[in-house]
Coordinates of C-alpha atoms and ligand atoms in Angstrom, one line a residue:
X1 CA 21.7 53.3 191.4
X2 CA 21.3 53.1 187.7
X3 CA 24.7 53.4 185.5
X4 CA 24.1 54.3 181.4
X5 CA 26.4 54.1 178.8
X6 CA 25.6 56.1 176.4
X7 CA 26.0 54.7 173.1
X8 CA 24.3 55.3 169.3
X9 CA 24.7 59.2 168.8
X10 CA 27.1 58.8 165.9
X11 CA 24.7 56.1 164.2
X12 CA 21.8 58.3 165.0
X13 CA 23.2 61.4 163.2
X14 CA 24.5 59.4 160.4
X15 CA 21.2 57.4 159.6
X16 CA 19.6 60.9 158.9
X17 CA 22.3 61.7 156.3
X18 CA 23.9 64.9 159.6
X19 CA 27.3 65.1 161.1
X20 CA 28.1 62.8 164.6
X21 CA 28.3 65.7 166.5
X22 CA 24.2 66.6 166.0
X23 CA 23.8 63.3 167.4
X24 CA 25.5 64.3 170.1
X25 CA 23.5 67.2 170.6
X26 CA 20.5 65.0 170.2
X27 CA 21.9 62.8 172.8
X28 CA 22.6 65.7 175.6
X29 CA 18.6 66.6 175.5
X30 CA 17.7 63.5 176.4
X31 CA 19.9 63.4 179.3
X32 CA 17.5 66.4 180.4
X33 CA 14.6 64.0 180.3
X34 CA 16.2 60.9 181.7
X35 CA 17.3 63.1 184.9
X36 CA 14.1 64.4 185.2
X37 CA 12.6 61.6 185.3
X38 CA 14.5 59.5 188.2
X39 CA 13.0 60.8 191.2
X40 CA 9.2 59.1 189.8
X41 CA 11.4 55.9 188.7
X42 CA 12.6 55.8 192.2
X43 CA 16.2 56.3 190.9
X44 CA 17.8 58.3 193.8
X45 CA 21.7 57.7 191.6
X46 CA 22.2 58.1 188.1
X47 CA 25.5 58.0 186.7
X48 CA 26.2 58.6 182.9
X49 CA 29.6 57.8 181.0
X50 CA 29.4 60.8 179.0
X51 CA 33.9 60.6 177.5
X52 CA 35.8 58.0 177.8
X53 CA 39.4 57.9 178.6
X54 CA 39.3 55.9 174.6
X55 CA 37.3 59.1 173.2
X56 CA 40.6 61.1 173.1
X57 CA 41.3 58.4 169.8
X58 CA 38.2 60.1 167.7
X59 CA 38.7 62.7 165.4
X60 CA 39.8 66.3 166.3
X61 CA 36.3 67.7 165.6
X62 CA 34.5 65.6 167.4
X63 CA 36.6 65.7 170.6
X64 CA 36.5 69.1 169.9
X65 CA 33.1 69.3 169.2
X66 CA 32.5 67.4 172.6
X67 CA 34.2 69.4 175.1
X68 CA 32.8 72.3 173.7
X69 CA 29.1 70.9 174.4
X70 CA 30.1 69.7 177.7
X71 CA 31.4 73.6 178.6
X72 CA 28.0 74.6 177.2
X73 CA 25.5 71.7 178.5
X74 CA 26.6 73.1 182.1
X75 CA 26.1 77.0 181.5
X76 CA 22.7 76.2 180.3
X77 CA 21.5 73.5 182.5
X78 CA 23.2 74.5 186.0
X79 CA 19.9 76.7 187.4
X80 CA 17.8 73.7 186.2
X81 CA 19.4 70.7 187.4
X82 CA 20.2 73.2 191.0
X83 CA 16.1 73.8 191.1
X84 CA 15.3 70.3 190.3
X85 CA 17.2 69.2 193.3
X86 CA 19.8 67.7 191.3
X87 CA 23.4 67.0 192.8
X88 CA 26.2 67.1 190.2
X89 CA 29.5 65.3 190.7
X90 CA 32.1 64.3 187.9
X91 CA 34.1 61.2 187.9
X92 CA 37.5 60.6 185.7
X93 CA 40.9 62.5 185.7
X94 CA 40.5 65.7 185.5
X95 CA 44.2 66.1 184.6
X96 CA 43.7 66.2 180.6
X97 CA 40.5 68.4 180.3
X98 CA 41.0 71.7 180.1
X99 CA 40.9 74.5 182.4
X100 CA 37.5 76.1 181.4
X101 CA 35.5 73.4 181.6
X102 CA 37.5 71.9 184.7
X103 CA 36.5 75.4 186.5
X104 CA 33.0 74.7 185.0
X105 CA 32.6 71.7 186.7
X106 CA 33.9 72.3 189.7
X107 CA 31.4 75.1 190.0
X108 CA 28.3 73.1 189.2
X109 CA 29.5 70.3 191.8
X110 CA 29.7 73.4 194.4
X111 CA 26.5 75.1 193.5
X112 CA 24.3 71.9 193.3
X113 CA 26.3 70.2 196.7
X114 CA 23.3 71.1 199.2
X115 CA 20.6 69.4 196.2
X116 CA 19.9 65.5 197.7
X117 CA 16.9 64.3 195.4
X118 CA 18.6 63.0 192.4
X119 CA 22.8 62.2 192.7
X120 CA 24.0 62.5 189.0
X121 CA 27.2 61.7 188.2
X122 CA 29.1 62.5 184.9
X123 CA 31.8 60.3 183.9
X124 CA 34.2 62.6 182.4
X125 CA 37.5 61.5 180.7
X126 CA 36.9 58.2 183.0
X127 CA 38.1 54.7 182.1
X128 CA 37.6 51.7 184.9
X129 CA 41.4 51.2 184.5
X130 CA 42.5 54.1 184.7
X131 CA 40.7 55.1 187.7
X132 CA 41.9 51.5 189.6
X133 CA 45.4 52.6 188.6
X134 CA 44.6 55.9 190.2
X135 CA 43.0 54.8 192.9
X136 CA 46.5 52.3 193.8
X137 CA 48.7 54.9 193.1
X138 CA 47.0 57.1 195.9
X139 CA 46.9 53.3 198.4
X140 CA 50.6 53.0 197.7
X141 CA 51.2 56.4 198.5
X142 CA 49.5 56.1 201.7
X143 CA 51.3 52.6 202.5
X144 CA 54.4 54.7 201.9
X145 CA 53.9 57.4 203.8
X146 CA 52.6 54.9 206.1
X147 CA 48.9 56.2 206.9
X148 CA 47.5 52.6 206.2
X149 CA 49.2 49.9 206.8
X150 CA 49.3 46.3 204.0
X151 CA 47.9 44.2 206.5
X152 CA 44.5 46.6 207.1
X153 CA 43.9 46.4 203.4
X154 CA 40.6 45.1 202.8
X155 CA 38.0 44.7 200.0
X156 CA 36.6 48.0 201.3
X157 CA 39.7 49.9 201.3
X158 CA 40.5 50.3 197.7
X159 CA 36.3 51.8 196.6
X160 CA 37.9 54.7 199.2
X161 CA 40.4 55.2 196.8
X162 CA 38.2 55.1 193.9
X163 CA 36.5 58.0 192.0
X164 CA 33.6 56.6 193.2
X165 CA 34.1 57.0 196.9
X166 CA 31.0 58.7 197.8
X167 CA 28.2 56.3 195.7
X168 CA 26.7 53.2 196.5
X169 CA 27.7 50.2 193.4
X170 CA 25.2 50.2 190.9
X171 CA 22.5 48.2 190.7
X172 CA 21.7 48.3 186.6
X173 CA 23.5 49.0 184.2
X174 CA 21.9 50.1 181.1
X175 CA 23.8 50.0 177.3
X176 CA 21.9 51.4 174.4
X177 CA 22.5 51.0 170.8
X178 CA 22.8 47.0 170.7
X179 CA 26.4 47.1 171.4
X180 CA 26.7 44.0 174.9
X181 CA 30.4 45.5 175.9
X182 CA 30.7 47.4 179.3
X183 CA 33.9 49.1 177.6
X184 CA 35.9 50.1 180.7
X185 CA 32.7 51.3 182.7
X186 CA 32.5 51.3 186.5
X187 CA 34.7 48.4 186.6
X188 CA 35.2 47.3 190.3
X189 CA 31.8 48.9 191.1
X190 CA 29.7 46.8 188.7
X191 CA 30.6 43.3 190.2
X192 CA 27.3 42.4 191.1
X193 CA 25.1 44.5 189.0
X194 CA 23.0 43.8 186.2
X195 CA 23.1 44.5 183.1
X196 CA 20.6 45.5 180.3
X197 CA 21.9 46.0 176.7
X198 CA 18.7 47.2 174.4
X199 CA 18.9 48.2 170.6
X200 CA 17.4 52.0 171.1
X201 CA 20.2 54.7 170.1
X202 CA 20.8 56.7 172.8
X203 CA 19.1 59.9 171.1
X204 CA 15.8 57.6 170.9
X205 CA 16.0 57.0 174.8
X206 CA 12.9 58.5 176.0
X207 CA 11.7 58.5 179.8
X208 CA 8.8 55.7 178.7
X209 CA 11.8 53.5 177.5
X210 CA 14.1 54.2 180.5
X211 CA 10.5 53.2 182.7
X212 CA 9.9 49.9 180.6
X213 CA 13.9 49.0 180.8
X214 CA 13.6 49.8 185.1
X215 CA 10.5 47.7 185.3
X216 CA 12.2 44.5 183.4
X217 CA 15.2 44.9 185.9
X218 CA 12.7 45.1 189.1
X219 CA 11.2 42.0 188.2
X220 CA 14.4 40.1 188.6
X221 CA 15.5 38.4 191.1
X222 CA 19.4 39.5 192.8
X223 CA 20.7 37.0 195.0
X224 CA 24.3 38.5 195.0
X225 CA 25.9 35.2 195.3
X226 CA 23.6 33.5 197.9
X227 CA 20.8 31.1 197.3
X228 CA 17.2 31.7 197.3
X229 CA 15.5 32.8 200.6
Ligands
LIG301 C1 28.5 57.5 172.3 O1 27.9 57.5 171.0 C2 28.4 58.8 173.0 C3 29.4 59.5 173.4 C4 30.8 59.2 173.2 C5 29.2 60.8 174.0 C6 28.1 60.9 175.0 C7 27.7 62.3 175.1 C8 26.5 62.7 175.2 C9 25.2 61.9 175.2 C10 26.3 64.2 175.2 C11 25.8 64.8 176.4 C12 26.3 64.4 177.7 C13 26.3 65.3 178.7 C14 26.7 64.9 180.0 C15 25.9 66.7 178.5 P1 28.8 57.2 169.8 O2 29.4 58.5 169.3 O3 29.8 56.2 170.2 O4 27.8 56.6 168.8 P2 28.1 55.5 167.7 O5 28.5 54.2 168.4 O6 26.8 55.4 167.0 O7 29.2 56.0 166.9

């Protein structure tokens, strides 16, 4: 399972004199490629942040700008990512996107639910926080209603809870653009992953990169805690 924040399309756009939002644009063709290209990386879960629950705090026209790609990215790639025998699934509260593109994703996660070779997941208005504070709200609620009791919560009971129920923890996670800050990014999840932070802006993140970054992270050696066999 290999988790990407994707960072660097602002500086990409600006560095060739163009407004943010063609960086972004840049940015969504390579997710294309970088999907594409899992099931011969012998990455079976790929999970993208693609808005923050801190993106609401950019200008107008950008978020704008944003949501409007995001409507568009799924009416154009839905019969590709459903032929490639990609599964869709969004993570993040829903609560503050709007209706269109709510309805759009909800379509894509139905059409695409019988797809098992590639699991790509799109964190959309997600924060790690916010999703823990979720996630208890929902426990407590449970406790009250008394479904689960205190004393049977576990360290497995709250990932149930979390937006990530259905996916294993990831195992890498990747950071373009030079930035070493996981920014509210699959918090509870990402306790014993690794991390790579590389300097390549996320529009400059070709399939040969992704390969050379997954080959550095094979060669290492996870011990999750325990000593070496
Ligand atoms: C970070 O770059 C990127 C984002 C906030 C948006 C990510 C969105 C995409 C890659 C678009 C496509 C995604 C999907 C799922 C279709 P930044 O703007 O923070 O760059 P900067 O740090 O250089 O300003």
């Amino acid at each position: 399972h290999v988790a990407i924040i994707m960072d660097g399309n602002g500086r990409w756009a600006q560095m060739r004199g163009r407004p943010r939002l063609m960086g972004h644009h840049a940015g969504a063709r390579r997710v294309r490629e970088i999907v594409e290209a899992c099931p011969d990386q012998g990455v079976k879960y790929l999970t993208i942040f693609a808005f923050s629950t801190e993106n609401w705090k950019r200008t107008q026209t950008e978020v704008a700008g944003l949501m409007k790609l995001f409507r568009r990215y799924i009416q154009r790639e839905a019969r590709n990512l459903l032929a490639n025998g990609v599964r869709v699934r969004f993570i993040g509260d829903r609560v503050r996107l709007d209706d269109k593109l709510v309805c759009l994703m909800d379509e894509l996660e139905l059409l695409t639910s019988q797809n098992e070779l590639v699991h790509l997941t799109v964190a959309l208005n997600y924060g790690g926080r916010d999703e823990v504070t979720r996630a208890t709200q929902r426990l407590a609620h449970d406790v009250g209603t008394g479904k689960l009791s205190p004393a049977d919560v576990g360290d497995e009971t709250l990932p149930k809870y979390l937006d990530t129920y259905f996916l294993p923890d990831p195992d890498l996670v990747i950071r373009t653009s030079g930035e070493a800050r996981i920014s509210n990014f699959l918090l509870w999840q990402s306790a014993y992953a690794e991390y790579e932070f590389i300097d390549t802006l996320w529009p400059d993140f070709t399939p040969f990169v992704f390969a050379k970054v997954l080959s550095g992270f094979k060669a290492r050696d996870r011990r999750f805690g325990a000593v070496q066999a």
